[in-house]
Coordinates of C-alpha atoms and ligand atoms in Angstrom, one line a residue:
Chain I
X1 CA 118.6 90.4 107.6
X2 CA 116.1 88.7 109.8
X3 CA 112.6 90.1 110.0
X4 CA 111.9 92.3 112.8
X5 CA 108.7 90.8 113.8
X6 CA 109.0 86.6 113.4
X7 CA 112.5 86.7 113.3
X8 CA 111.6 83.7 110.8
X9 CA 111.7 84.9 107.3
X10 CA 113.8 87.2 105.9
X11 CA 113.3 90.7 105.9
X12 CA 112.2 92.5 102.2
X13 CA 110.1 95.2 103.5
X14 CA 111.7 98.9 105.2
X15 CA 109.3 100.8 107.0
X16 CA 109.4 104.2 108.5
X17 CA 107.5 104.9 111.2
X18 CA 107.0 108.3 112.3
X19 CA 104.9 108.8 115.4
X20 CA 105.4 112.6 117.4
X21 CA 108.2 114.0 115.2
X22 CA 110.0 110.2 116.0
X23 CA 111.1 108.6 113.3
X24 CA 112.4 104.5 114.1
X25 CA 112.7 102.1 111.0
X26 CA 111.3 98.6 110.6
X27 CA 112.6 95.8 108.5
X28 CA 110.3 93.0 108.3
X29 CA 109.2 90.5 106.2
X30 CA 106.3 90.5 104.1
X31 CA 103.7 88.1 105.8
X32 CA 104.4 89.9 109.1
X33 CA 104.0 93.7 107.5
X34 CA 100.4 92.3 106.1
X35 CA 99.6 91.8 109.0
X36 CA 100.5 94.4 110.7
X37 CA 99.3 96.6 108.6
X38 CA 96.1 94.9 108.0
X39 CA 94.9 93.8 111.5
X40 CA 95.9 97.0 113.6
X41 CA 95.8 100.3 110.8
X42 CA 96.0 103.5 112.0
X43 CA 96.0 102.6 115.8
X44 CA 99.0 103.8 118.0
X45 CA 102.0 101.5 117.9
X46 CA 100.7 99.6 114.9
X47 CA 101.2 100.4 111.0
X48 CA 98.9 102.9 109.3
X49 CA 98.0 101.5 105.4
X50 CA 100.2 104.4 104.2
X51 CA 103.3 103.4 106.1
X52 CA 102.8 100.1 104.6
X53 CA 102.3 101.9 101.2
X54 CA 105.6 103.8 101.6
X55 CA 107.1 100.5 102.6
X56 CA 105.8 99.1 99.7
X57 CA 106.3 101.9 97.3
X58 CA 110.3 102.3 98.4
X59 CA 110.6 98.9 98.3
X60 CA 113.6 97.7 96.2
X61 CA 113.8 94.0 94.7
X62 CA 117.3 92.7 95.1
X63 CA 118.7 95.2 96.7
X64 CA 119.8 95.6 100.6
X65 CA 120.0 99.3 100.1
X66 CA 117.2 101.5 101.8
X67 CA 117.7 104.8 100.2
X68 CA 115.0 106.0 97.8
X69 CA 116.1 108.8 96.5
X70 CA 118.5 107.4 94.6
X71 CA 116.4 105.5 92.5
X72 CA 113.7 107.8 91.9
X73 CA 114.7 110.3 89.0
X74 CA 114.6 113.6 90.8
X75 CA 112.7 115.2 88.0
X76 CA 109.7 113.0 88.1
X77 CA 106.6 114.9 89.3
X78 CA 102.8 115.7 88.5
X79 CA 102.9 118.7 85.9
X80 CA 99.4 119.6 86.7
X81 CA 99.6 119.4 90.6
X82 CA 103.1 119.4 90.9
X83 CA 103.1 116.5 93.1
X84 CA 106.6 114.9 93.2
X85 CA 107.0 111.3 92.9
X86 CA 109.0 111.2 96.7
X87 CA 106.3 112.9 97.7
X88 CA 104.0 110.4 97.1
X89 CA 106.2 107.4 98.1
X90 CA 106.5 109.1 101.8
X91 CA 102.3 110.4 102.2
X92 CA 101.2 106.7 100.1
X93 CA 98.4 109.8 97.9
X94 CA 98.4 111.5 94.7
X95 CA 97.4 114.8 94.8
X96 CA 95.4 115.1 91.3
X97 CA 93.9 112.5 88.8
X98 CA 96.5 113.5 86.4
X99 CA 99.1 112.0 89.0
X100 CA 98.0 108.6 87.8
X101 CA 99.6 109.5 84.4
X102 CA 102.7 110.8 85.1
X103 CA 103.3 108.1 87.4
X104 CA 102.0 105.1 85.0
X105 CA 105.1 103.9 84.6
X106 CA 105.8 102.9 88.3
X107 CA 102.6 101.9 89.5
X108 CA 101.9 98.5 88.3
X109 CA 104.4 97.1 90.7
X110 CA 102.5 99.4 93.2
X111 CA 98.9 98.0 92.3
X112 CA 100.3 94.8 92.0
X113 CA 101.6 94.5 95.1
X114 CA 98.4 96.4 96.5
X115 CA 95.8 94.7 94.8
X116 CA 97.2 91.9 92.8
X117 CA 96.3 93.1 89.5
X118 CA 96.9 96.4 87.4
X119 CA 93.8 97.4 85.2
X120 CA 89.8 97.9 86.2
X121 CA 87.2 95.4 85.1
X122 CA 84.2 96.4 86.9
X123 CA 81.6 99.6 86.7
X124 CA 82.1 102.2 84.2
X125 CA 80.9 105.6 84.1
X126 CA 78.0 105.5 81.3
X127 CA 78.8 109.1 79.5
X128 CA 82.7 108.5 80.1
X129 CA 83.4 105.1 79.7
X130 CA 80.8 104.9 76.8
X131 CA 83.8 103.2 74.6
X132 CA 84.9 100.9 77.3
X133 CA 81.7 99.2 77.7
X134 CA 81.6 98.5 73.8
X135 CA 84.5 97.3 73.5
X136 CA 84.1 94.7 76.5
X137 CA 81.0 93.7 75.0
X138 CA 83.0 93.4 71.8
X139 CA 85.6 90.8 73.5
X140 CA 82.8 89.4 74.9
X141 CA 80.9 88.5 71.5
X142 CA 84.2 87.7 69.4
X143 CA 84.9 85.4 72.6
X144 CA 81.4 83.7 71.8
X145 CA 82.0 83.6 68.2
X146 CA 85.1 81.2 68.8
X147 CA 83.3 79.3 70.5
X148 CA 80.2 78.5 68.0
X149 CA 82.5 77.8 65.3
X150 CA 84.5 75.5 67.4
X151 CA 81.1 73.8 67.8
X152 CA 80.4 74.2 64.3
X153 CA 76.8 76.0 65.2
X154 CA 77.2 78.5 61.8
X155 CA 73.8 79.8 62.3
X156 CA 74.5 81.3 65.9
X157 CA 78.0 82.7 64.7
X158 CA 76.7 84.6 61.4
X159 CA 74.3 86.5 63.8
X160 CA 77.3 87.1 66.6
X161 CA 79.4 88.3 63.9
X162 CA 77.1 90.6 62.1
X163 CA 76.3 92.2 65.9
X164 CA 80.2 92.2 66.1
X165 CA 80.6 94.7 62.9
X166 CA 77.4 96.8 64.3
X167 CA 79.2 97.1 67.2
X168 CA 82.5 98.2 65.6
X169 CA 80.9 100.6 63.4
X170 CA 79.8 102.9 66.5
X171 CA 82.8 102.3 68.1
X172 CA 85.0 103.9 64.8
X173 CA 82.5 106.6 64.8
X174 CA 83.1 107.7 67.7
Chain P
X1 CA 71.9 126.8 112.0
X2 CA 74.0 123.3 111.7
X3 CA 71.0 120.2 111.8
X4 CA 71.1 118.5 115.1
X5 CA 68.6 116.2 114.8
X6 CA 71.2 113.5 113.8
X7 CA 73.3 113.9 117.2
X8 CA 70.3 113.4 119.6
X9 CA 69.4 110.1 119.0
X10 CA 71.9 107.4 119.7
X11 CA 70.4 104.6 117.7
X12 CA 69.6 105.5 113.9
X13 CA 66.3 104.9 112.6
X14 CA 67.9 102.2 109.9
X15 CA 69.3 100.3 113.2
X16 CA 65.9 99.7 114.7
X17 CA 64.8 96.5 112.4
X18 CA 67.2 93.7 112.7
X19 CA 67.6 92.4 109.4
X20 CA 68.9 89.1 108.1
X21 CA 71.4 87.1 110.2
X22 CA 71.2 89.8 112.8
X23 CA 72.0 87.2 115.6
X24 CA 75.5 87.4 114.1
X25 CA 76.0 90.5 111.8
X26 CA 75.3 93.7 113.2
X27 CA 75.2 95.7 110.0
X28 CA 76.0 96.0 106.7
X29 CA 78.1 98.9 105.0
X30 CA 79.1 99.6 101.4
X31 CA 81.0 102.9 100.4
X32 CA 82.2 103.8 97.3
X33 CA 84.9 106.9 96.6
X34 CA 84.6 109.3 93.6
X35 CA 86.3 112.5 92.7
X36 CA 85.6 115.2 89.8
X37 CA 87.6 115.7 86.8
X38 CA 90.0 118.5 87.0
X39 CA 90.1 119.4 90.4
X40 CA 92.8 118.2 92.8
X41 CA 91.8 116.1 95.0
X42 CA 91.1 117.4 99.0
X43 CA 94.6 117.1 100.3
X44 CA 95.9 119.1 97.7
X45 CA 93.1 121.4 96.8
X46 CA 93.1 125.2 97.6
X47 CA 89.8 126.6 99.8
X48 CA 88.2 128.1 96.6
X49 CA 88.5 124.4 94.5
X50 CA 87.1 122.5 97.6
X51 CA 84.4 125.3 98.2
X52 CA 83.1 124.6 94.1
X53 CA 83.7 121.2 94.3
X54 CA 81.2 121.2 97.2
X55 CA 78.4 123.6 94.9
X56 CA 78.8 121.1 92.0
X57 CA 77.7 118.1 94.5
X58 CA 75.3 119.7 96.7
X59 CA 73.4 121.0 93.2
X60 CA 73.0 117.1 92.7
X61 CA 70.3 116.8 95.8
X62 CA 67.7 119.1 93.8
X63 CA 67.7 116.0 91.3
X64 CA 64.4 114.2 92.0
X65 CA 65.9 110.7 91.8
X66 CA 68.3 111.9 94.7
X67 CA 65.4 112.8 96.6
X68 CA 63.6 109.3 96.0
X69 CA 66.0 108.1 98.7
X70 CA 64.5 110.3 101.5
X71 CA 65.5 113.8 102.2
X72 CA 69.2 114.7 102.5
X73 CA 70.1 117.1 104.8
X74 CA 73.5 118.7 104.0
X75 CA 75.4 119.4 107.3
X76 CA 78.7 121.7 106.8
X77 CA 81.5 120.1 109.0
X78 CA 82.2 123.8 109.9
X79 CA 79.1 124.6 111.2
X80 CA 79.5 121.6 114.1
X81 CA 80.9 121.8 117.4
X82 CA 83.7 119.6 118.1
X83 CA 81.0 116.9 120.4
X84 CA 78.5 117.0 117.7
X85 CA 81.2 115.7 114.7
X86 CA 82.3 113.5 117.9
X87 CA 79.0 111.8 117.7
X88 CA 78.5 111.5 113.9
X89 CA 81.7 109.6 114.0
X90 CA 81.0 107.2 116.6
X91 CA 77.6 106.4 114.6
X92 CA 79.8 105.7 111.6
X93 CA 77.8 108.8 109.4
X94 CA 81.2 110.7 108.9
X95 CA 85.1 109.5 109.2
X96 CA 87.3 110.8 111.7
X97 CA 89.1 112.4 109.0
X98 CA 86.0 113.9 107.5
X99 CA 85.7 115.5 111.2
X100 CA 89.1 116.3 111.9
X101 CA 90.7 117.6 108.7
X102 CA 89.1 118.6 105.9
X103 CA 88.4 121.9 103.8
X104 CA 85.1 122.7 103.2
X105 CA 84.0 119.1 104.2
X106 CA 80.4 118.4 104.3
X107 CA 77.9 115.5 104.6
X108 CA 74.4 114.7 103.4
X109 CA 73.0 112.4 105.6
X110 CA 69.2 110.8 104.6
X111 CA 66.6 110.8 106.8
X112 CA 66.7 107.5 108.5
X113 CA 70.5 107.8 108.3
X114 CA 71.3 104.7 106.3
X115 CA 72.9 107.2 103.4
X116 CA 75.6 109.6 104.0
X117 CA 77.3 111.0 101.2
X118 CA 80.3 112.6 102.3
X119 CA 82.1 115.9 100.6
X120 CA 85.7 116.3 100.8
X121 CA 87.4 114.0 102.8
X122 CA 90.1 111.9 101.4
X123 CA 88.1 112.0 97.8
X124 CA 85.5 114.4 96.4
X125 CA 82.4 112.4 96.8
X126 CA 82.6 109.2 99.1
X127 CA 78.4 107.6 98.8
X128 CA 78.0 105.3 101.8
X129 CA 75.2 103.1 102.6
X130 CA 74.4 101.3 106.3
X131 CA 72.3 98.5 106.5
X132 CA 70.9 96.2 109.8
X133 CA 72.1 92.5 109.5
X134 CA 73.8 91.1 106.5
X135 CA 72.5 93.0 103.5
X136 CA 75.3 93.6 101.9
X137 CA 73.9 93.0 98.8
X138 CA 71.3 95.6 98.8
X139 CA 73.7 98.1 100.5
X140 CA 75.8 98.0 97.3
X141 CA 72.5 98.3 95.0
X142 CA 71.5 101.2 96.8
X143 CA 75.1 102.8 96.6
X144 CA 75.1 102.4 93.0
X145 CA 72.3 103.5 92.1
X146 CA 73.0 107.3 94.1
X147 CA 76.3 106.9 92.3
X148 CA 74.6 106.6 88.6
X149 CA 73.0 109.7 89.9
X150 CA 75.7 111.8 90.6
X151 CA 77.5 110.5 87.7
X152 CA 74.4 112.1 85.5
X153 CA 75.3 115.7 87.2
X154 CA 79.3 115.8 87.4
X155 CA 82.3 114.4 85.2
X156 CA 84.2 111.8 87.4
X157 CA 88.0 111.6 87.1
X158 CA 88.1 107.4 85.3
X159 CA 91.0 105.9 83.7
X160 CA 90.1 103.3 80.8
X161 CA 93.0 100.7 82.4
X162 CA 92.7 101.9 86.3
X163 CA 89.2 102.9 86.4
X164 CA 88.2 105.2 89.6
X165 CA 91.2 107.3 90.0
X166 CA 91.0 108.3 94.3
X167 CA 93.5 110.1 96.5
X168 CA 95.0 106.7 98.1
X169 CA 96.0 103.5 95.9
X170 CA 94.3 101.3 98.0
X171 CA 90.7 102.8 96.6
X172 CA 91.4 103.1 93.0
X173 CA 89.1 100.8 90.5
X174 CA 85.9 100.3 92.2
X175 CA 86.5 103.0 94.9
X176 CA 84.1 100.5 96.6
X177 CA 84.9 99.0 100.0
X178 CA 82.0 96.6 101.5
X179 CA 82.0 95.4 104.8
X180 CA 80.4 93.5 106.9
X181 CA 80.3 94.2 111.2
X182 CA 80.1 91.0 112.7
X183 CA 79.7 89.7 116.3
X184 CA 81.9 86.6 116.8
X185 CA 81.7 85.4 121.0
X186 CA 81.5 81.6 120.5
X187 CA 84.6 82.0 118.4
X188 CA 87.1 84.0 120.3
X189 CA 85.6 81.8 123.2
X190 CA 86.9 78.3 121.1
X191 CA 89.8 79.9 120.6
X192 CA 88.7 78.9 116.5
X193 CA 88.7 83.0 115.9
X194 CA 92.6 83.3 114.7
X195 CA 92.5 80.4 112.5
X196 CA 89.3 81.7 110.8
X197 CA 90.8 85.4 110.6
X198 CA 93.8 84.2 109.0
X199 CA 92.0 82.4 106.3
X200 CA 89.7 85.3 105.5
X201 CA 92.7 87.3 105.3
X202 CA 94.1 84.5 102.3
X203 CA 91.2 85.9 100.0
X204 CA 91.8 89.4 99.6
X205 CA 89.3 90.2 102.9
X206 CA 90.9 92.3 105.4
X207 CA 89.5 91.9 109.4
X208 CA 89.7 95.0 111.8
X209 CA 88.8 94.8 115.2
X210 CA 86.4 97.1 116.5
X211 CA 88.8 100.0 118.4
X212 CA 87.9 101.6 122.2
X213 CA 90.0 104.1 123.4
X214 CA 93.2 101.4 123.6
X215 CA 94.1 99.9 120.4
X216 CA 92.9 95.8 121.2
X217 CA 89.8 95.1 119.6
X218 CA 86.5 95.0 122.2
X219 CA 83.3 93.3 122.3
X220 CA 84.4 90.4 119.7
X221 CA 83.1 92.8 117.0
X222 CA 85.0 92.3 113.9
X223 CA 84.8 94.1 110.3
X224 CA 85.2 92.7 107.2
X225 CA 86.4 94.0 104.4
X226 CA 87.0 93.5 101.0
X227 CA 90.7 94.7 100.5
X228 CA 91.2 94.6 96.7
X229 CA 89.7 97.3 94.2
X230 CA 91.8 96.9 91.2
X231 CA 91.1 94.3 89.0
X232 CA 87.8 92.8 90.6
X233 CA 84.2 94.1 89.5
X234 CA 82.0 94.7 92.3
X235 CA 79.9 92.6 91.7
X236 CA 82.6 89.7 92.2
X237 CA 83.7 91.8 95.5
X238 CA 80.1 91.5 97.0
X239 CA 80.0 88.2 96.1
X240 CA 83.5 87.5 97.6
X241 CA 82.4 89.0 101.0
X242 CA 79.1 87.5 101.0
X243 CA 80.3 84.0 100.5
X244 CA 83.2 84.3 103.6
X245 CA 80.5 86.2 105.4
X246 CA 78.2 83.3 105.3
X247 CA 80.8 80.9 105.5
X248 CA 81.8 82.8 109.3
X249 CA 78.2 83.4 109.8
X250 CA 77.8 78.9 109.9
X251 CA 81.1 78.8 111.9
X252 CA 80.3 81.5 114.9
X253 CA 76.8 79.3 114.6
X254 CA 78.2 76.1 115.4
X255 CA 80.6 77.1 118.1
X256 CA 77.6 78.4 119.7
X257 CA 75.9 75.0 119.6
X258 CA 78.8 73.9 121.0
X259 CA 79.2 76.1 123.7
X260 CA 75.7 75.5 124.6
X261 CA 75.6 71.7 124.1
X262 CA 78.9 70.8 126.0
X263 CA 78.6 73.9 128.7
X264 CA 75.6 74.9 129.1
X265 CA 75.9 75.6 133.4
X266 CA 79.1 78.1 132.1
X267 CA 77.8 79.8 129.7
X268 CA 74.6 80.8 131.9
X269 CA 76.9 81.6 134.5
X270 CA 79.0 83.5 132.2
X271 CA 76.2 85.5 130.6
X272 CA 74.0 86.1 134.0
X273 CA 77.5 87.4 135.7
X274 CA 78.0 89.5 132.4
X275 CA 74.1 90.9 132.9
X276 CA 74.4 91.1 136.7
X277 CA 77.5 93.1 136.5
X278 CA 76.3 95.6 134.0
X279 CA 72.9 96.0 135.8
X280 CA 75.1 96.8 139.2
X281 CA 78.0 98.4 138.7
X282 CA 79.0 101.9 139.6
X283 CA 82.0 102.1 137.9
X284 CA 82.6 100.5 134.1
X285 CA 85.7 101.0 131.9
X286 CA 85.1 101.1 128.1
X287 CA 87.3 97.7 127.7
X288 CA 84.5 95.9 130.4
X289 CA 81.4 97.8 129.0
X290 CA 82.5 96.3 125.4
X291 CA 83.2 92.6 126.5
X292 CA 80.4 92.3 129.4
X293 CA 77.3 93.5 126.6
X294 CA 79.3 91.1 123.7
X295 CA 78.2 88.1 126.8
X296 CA 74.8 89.6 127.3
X297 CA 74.6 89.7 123.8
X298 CA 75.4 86.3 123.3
X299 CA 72.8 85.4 126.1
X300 CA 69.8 86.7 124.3
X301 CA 70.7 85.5 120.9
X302 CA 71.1 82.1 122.9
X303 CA 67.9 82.7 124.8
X304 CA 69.1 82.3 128.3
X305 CA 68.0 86.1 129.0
X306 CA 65.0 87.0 127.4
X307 CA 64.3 90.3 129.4
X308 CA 66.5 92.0 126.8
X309 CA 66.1 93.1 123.5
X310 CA 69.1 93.2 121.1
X311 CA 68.3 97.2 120.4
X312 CA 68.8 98.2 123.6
X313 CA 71.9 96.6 123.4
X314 CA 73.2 98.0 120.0
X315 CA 71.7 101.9 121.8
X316 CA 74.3 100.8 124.2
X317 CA 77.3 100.2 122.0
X318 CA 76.9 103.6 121.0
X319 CA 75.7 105.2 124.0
X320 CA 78.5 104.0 126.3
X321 CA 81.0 105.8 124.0
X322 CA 82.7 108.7 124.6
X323 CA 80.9 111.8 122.5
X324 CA 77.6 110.3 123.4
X325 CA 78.0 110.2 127.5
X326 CA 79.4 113.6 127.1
X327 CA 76.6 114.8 125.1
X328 CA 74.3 113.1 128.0
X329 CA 75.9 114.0 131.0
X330 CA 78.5 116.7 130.8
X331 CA 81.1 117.8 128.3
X332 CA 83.7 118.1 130.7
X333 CA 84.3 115.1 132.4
X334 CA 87.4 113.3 133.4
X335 CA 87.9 109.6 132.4
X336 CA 87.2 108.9 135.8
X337 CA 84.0 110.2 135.9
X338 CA 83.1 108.6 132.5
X339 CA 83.6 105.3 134.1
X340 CA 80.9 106.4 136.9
X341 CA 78.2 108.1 134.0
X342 CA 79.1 104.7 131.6
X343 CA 77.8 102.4 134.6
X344 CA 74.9 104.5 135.6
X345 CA 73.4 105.0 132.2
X346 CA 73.8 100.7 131.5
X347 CA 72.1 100.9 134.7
X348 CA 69.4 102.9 133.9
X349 CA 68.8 100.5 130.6
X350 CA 68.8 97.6 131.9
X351 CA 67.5 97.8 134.7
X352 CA 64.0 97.6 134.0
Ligands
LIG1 ZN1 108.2 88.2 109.6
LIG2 ZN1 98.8 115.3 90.3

């Protein structure tokens, strides 16, 4: 099936747009749904961000079938919110931070999609993430270690890898 | 009593110096989205959870680092009339959705009104930060720092692999979305403005147009955005933006060269019709208000009017909006009648 909007490419993205109680589908490719979704959001007659994360979450490689529910086991749902995961594919939100958990399994295709990658690199919460920063500074130094020995500068690497086990000693004591 | 003094004044008092680049960017804007361990988050939260979840922040504004930034005046969103949230919107201090649906939603909003920290909207705790001309830079360092803050007082719900865990996917890692408001005439006038939207769009920026009541974007104002969170520091976000930024900000500069260079007698005649209109005119749609001040705009960054300074021009962008020529004139007034106040009050403004 052709895309809705170039008639060009073919069409890998369903949408469902509901505007007053109407409900009309889309099929459109995915250059065109970026587009849409990313030049006109949340203005009437264009895409919201959430239609194009339902479209994106119901999305189904390979497959010309458009039906959701069947691939999404019934049972799955937030156990502390009780958010259901068809829930979330039709309002694109979780409801709790615990959602993230019980839905780990099907979000990296999500992010991916979304963002282009799956896991955080950037600011950590200090008291939280306390561990996370360690051990980043830990890849950080063994990364550096690697390379003084490739370079054969001992000196350098016999400091880096005593600040290594310093490192890993708060990290195991934590 | 809800705090009016932030609905009286069109222009905010972080508005009235121009900043760096200001020829080109109208402001800065950084925001980053949190949310508290163990509470759902607002759609899903019951009147009691958003009530404490809105105790637990506002205890954060007795800290004295907090109060380092200027004072915050918390504003319940309950306590406002429906002209008053009207006008914080179209100043960009709350969402619409902030406005419009939330439970127990709130806002502290500083001083000079260049932070607003926003309570239960689509997260918890969304910290934004407005800034004149292209300072994105130190709108982010100043959104950080009121985030290390709030971090000291409450337990934020963070995921080792997905970092900030918000209400929508499109937020989670950073929670931080930067952008950048930028004034762009000499390119939609080249016709160079698709080409160069497209391409910003092939790094992970997203581009809105600025919305009137219709859905076409006015007054060549155009905000960009970082669209990624996941996977990208912010400090590599900021940079991101501020390199396209820059890279627009030499683009828009030489199409205006051009413009002026190679039509010169068109331009003036373009501009001085533009600024004659708007001084004249007894009736002005919102669509004509936007795109005759983007020309006179253009023609005192370009020098051909010099009677005019740029403030009274970005008063006007928020003056001629709805909320605000209610809030002048008359709550009740027909589109029609809008039209007729919208062309007096330009009037009145430029005509000096
Ligand atoms: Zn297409
Ligand atoms: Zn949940």
């Amino acid at each position: 099936m052709q895309c809705q909007e170039c008639g060009k490419r073919p069409a890998t993205l369903h949408f469902t747009k509901i505007v007053n109680g109407e409900k009309t589908e889309f099929r459109i490719c995915e250059t065109c749904a970026r587009e849409k979704g990313e030049i006109i959001p949340g203005t009437t007659g264009g895409f919201s961000i959430h239609n194009l994360l339902s479209g994106f979450l119901d999305f189904n490689p390979g497959s010309h079938s458009h039906n959701p529910s069947a691939k999404i086991p019934e049972n799955l749902r937030c156990e502390e919110c009780g958010l259901t995961y068809s829930q979330f594919s039709k309002i694109g939100r979780f409801g709790c931070s615990s959602c993230y958990k019980y839905f780990n399994d099907r979000l990296d295709p999500l992010f991916k999609r979304v963002h282009g990658n799956t896991v955080h690199v950037g600011k950590v919460p200090k008291r939280a993430g306390n561990h996370i920063q360690v051990k980043r500074k830990l890849d950080e130094l063994r990364q550096k270690l690697q390379e003084r020995i490739l370079q054969e500068e001992f000196e350098e690497a016999a400091r880096l890898r005593d600040e290594i086990r310093e490192l890993e000693k708060t990290l195991s004591a934590e | 009593m809800p705090n009016l003094r932030f609905t009286e004044q069109p222009l905010s008092k972080w508005m009235s110096s121009g900043g760096k680049d200001s020829d080109i960017v109208i402001s800065s804007r950084v925001r980053i989205a949190r949310n508290l361990l163990y509470a759902p988050f607002p759609m899903l939260a019951t009147s009691e959870q958003s009530e404490d979840v809105l105790k637990r922040l506002e205890d954060v504004l007795d800290d004295e680092r907090i109060q380092a930034f200027g004072k915050l005046y918390p504003i319940l969103l309950e306590d406002l009339d429906d002209l008053d949230k009207k006008i914080l919107v179209e100043k960009h201090l709350i969402s619409p959705s902030l406005a419009n649906e939330s439970k127990s939603g709130a806002v502290f909003i500083s001083e000079d009104e260049s932070l607003s920290i926003m309570v239960n909207e689509e997260d918890h705790l969304r910290i934004q930060c407005l800034y004149p001309g292209f300072q994105v830079q130190e709108a982010w360092e100043k959104a950080t720092s009121v985030d290390d803050i709030f971090e000291d007082h409450v337990d934020y719900a963070f995921d080792d692999n997905r970092g900030f865990l918000t209400s929508c996917p499109t937020n989670v890692g950073t929670g931080l979305r930067a952008s950048v408001m930028m004034h762009l005439p000499a390119l939609v006038l080249t016709g160079q403005i698709n080409r160069i939207l497209s391409a910003v769009s092939q790094v992970g920026l997203t581009v809105r147009g600025i919305y009137g009541e219709g859905s076409e974007a006015m007054g060549n104002l155009f905000q960009i955005s970082n669209q990624i969170t996941l996977g990208q520091s912010e400090d590599e976000i900021i940079e991101n933006l501020y390199s396209v930024v820059l890279q627009i900000i030499d683009h828009e500069k030489a199409a205006r060269e051009t413009l002026l260079k190679e039509s010169h007698l068109r331009m003036m005649d373009r501009v001085m019709r533009s600024y004659g209109i708007l001084s004249h005119a007894a009736i002005m749609e919102s669509k004509e208000a936007a795109q005759r001040l983007s020309d006179v705009r253009l023609g005192v960054d370009l020098g051909l009017i010099d009677s005019l300074s740029p403030q009274v021009l970005n008063e006007l962008n928020v003056m001629t909006q709805p909320g605000f020529l209610q809030k002048i004139y008359s709550e009740n007034m027909s589109p029609g009648e809008r039209d007729m106040y919208r062309a007096m009050l330009i009037r009145d403004k430029m005509g000096k």
